[in-house]
GROMACS .gro file of C-alpha atoms in nm:
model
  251
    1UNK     CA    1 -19.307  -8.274 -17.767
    2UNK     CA    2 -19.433  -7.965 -17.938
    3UNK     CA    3 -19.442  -7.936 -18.290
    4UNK     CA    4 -19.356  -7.612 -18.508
    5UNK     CA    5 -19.666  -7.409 -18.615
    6UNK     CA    6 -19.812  -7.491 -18.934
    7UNK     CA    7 -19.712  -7.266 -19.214
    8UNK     CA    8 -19.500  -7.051 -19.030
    9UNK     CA    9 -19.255  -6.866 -19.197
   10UNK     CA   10 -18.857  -6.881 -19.181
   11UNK     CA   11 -18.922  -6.514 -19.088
   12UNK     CA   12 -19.151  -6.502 -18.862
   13UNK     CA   13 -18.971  -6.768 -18.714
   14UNK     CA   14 -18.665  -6.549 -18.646
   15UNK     CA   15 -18.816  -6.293 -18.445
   16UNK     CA   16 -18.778  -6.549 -18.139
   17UNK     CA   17 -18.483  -6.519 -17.942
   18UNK     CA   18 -18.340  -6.881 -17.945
   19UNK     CA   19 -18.153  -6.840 -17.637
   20UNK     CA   20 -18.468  -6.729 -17.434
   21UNK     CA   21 -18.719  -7.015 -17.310
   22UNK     CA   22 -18.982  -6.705 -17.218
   23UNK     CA   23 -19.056  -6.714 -17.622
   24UNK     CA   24 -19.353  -6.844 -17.815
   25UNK     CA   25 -19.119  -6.997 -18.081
   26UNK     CA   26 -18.791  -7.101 -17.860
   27UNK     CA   27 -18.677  -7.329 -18.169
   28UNK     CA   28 -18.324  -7.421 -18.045
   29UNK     CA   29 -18.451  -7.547 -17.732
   30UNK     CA   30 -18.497  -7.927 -17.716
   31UNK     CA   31 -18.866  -7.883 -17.685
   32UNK     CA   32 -18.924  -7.808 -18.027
   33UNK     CA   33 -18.925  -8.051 -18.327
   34UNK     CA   34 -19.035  -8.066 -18.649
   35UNK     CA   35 -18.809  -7.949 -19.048
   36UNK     CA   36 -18.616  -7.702 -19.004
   37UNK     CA   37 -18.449  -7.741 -19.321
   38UNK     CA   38 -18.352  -7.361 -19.362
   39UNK     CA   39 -18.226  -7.293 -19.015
   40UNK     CA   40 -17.964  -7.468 -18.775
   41UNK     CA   41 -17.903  -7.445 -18.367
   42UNK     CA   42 -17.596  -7.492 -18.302
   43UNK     CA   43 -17.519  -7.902 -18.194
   44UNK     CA   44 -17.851  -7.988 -18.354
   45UNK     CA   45 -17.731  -8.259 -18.617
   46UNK     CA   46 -17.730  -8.150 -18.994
   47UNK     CA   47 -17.612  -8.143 -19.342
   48UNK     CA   48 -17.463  -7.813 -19.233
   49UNK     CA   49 -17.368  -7.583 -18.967
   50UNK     CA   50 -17.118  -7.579 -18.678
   51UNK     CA   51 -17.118  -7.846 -18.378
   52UNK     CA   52 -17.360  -8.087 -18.508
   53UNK     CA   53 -17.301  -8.331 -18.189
   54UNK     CA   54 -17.660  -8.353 -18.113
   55UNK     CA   55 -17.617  -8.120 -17.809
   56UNK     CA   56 -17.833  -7.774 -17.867
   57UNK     CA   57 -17.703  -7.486 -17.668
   58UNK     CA   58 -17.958  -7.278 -17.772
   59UNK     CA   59 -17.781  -7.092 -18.005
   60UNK     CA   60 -17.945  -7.001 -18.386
   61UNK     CA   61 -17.624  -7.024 -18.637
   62UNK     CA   62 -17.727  -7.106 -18.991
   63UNK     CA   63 -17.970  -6.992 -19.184
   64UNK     CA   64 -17.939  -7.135 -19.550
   65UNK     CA   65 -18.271  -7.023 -19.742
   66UNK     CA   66 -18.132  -7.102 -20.120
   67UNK     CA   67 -18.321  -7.190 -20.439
   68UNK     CA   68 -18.689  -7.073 -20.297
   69UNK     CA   69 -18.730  -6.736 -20.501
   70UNK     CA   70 -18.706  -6.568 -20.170
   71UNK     CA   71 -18.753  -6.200 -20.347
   72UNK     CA   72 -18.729  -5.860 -20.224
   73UNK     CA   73 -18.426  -5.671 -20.042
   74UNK     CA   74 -18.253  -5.887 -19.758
   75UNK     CA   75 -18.517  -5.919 -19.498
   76UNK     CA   76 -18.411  -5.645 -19.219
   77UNK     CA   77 -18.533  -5.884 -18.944
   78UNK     CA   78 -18.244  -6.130 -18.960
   79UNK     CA   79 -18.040  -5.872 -18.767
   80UNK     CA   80 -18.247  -6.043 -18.423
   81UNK     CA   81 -17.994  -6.337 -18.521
   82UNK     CA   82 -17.731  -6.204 -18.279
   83UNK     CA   83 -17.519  -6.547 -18.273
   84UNK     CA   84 -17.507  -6.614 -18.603
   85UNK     CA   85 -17.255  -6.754 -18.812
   86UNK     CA   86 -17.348  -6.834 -19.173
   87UNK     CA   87 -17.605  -6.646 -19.371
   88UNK     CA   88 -17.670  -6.787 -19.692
   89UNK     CA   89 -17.945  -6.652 -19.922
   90UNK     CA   90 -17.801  -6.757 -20.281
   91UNK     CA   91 -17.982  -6.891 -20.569
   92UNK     CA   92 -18.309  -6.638 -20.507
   93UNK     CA   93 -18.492  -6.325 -20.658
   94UNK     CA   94 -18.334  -6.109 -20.387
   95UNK     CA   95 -18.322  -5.720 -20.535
   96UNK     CA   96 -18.181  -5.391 -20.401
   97UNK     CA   97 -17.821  -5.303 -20.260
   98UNK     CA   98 -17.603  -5.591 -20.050
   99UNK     CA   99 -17.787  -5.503 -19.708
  100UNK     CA  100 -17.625  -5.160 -19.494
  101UNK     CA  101 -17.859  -5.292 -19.202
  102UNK     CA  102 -17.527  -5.537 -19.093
  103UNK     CA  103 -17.338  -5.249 -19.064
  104UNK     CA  104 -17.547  -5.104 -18.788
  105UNK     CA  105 -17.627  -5.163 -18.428
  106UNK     CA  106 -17.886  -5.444 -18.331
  107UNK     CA  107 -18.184  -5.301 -18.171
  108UNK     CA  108 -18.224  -5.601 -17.949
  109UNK     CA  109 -18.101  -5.459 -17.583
  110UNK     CA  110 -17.955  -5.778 -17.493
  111UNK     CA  111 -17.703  -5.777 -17.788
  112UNK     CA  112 -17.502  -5.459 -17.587
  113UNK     CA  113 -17.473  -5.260 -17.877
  114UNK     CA  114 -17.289  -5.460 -18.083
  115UNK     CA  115 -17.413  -5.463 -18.504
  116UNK     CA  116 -17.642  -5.661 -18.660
  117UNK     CA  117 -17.441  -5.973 -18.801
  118UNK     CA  118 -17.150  -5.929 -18.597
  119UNK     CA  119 -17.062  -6.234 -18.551
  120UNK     CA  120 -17.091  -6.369 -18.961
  121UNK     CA  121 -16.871  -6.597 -19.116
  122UNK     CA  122 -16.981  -6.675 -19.420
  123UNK     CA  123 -17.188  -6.438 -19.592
  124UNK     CA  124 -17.356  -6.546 -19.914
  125UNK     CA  125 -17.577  -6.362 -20.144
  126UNK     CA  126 -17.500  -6.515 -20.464
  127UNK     CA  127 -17.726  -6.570 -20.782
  128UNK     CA  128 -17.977  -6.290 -20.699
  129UNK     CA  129 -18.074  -5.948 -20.830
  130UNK     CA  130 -17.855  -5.742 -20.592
  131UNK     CA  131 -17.757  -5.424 -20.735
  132UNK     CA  132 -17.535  -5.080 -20.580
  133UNK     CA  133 -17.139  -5.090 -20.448
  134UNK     CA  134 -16.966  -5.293 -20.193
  135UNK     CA  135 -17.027  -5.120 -19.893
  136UNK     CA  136 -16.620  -5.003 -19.788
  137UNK     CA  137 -16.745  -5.092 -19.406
  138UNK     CA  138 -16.752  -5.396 -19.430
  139UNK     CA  139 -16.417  -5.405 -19.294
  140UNK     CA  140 -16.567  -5.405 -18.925
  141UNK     CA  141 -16.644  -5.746 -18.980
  142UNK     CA  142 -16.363  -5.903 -18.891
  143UNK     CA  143 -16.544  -6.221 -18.826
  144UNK     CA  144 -16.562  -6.250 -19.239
  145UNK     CA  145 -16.431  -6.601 -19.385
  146UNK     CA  146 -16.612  -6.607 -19.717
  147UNK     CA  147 -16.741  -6.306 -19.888
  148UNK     CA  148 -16.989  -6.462 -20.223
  149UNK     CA  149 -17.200  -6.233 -20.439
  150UNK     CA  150 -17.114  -6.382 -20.778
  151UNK     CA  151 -17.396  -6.357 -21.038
  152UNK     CA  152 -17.567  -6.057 -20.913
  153UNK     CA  153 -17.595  -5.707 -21.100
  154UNK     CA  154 -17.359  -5.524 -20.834
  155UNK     CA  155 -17.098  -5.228 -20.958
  156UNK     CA  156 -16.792  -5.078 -20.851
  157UNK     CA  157 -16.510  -5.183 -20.686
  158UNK     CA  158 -16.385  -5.440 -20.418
  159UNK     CA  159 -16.295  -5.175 -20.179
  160UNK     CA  160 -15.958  -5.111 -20.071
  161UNK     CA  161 -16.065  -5.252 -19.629
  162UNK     CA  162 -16.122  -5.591 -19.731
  163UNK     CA  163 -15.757  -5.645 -19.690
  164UNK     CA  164 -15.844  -5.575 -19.334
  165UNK     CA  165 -15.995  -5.905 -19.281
  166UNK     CA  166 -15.765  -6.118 -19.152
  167UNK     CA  167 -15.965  -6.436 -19.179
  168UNK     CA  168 -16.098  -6.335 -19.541
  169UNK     CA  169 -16.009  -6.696 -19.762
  170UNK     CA  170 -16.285  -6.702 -20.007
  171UNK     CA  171 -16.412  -6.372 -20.209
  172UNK     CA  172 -16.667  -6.487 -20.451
  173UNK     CA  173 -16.713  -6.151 -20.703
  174UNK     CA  174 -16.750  -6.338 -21.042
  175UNK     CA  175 -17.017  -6.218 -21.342
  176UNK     CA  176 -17.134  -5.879 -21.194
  177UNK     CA  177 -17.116  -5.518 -21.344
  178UNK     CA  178 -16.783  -5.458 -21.095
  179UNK     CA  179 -16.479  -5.203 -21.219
  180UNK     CA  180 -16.176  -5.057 -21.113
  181UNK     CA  181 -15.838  -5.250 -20.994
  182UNK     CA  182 -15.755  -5.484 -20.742
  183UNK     CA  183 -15.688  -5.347 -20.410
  184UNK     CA  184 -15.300  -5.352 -20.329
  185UNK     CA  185 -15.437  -5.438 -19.944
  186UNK     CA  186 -15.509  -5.797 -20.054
  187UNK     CA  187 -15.136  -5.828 -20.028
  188UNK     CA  188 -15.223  -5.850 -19.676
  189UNK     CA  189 -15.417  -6.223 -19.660
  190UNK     CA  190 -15.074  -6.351 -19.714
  191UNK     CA  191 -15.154  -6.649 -19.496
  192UNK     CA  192 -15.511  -6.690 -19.568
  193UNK     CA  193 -15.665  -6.582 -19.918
  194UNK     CA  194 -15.657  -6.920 -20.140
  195UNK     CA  195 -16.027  -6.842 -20.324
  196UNK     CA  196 -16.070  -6.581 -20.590
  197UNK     CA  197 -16.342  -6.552 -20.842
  198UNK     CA  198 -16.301  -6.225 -21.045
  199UNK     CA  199 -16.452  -6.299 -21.379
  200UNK     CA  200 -16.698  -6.201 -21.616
  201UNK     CA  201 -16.655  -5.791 -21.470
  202UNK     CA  202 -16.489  -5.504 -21.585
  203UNK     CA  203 -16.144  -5.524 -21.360
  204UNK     CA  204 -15.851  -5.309 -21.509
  205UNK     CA  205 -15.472  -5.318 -21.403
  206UNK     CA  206 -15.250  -5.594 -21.328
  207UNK     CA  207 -15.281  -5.848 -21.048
  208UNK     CA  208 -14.920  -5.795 -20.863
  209UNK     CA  209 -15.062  -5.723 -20.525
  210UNK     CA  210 -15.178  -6.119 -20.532
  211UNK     CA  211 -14.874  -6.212 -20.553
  212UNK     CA  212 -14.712  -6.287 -20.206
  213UNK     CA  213 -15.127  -6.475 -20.175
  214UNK     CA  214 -15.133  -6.849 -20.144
  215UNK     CA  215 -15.432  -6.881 -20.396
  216UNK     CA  216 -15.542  -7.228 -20.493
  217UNK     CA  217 -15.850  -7.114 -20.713
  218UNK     CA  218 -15.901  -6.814 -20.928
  219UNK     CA  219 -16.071  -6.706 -21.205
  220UNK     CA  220 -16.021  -6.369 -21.442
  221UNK     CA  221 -16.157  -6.490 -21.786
  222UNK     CA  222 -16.377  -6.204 -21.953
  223UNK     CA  223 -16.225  -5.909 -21.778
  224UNK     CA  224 -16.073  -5.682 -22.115
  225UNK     CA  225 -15.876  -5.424 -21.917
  226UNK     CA  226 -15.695  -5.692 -21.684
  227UNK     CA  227 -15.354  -5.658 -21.821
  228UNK     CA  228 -14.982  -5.690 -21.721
  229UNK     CA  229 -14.710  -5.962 -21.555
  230UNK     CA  230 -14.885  -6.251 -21.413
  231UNK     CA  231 -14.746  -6.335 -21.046
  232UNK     CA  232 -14.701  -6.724 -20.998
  233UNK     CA  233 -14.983  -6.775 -20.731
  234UNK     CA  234 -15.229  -6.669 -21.009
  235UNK     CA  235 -15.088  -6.837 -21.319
  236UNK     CA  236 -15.037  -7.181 -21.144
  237UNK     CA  237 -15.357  -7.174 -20.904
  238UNK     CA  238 -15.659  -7.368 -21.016
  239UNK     CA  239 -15.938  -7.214 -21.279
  240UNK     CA  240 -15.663  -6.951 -21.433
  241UNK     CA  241 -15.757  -6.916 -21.753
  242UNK     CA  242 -15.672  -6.534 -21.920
  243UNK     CA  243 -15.888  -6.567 -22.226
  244UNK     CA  244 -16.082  -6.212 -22.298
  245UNK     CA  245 -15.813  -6.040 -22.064
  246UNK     CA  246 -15.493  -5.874 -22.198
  247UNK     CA  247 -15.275  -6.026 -21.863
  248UNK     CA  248 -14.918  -6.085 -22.022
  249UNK     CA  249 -14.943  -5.773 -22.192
  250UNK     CA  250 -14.807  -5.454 -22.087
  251UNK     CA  251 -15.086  -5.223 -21.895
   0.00000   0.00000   0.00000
C-alpha cells in the first residue's frame, strides 16, 4: 500500500483531485494510507466529518487545519476542493479580509462553472487575524449551516442577505471590531437560527427582529449601544447576559 510523501504539505496535498485516480496524490482513494489528521474523504472513519462508515467514495470533505499558526491570507488553492463540506481554519495566524476567492468561479473545468466552495457547510475562520467587512455575497451560499469568525479583528456589519440562508443555525460573530444593527432579515431563520454569538462588538439598536427565532444560545454582553425591549427567545435562551449593553432601556 503506498504511503503519503514525506513532508508534504496539507497544501500541496490539495492540488490533487480526489475523485481522479490519474493523480500523483489520489488521497481518497483506498490506495493511499498514512495521518491525515487535517483532511477527511468522505466514509473514511474519523473524529470528524460526514459518512465515516469506512467506505471512501473518493470524495475530499473536511479540512480542519486548527491550532498550527497556519499564517497568511486563506490559501487561494483550497478552491480545487470542489466537494467540500466543512472548512475549518480557526485557532491560527491567518491575516487579511474573510476570503472573496469563494465567491467566484472555480477554475477547475470539471467543476462546470460553479464557485469555489459551493458546496460549504460549515465555514470557520475563528481566532485569527482576519480583518475588512462581511462580504454581502455571501448569500449565494445557500449551502451555509454555521457561519464562525469570532475573535478576529473584522468590522462592519452582518449584512442584511444572511437572512437568505435558509439553513443558517449557527452565526459565530463574537469579540470583533463589528457595528451597526441587526439585520431585520434574520426574522427569516424562523425555523432554524438557535446559535448567536454577538458580543464583545459595537452592535446598536434593539434585537426585535430575533424575536419570532428559536434561539437556544446567545450572547450580547459588551455591546454599549444594544438597547431596547428584549424579545423572549433572547432573554430566556442560554448565555444571555446584558451586562455593558443598555437592552431594557429605551433606544
Amino acid at each position: 500500500m503506498k504511503q503519503a510523501p514525506h513532508g508534504m504539505s496539507c497544501v500541496a496535498v490539495i492540488h490533487a483531485d480526489p475523485a481522479s485516480s490519474e493523480q500523483a496524490c489520489d488521497i481518497c482513494s483506498n490506495g493511499w494510507s498514512g495521518n491525515w489528521e487535517h483532511l477527511h474523504c468522505r466514509g473514511a472513519k474519523a473524529r470528524y466529518g460526514e459518512g465515516s462508515n469506512g467506505v471512501r467514495d473518493g470524495l475530499l470533505t473536511t479540512v480542519h487545519i486548527t491550532d498550527v499558526n497556519l499564517d497568511g491570507p486563506v490559501p487561494r488553492q483550497f478552491c480545487a476542493l470542489r466537494n467540500l463540506r466543512e472548512f475549518d481554519l480557526d485557532g491560527g495566524q491567518l491575516t487579511g479580509p474573510i476570503p472573496r476567492w469563494l465567491l467566484e468561479p472555480n477554475p477547475d473545468p470539471a467543476a462546470n462553472g460553479t464557485l469555489c466552495g459551493s458546496n460549504i457547510q460549515e465555514l470557520d475562520l475563528s481566532s485569527n487575524r482576519l480583518s475588512g467587512t462581511i462580504p454581502p455575497e455571501f448569500s449565494i451560499k445557500k449551502s451555509m449551516q454555521e457561519f464562525k469568525i469570532e475573535h478576529n479583528h473584522v468590522t462592519g456589519t452582518l449584512p442584511e442577505s444572511f437572512g437568505q440562508l435558509p439553513d443558517l443555525w449557527r452565526i459565530r460573530l463574537a469579540t470583533n471590531h463589528m457595528t451597526g444593527r441587526m439585520p431585520q432579515s434574520l426574522s427569516n431563520l424562523t425555523a432554524t437560527l438557535n446559535e448567536l454569538w454577538l458580543d464583545n462588538n459595537d452592535f446598536e439598536g434593539d434585537l426585535y427582529m430575533l424575536g419570532p427565532t428559536k434561539l437556544v444560545w446567545v450572547t450580547v454582553h459588551n455591546n454599549p449601544r444594544l438597547c431596547g425591549m428584549v424579545p423572549a427567545s433572547v432573554r430566556w435562551a442560554h448565555g444571555y447576559n446584558p451586562a455593558g449593553t443598555n437592552l431594557g432601556n429605551p433606544c
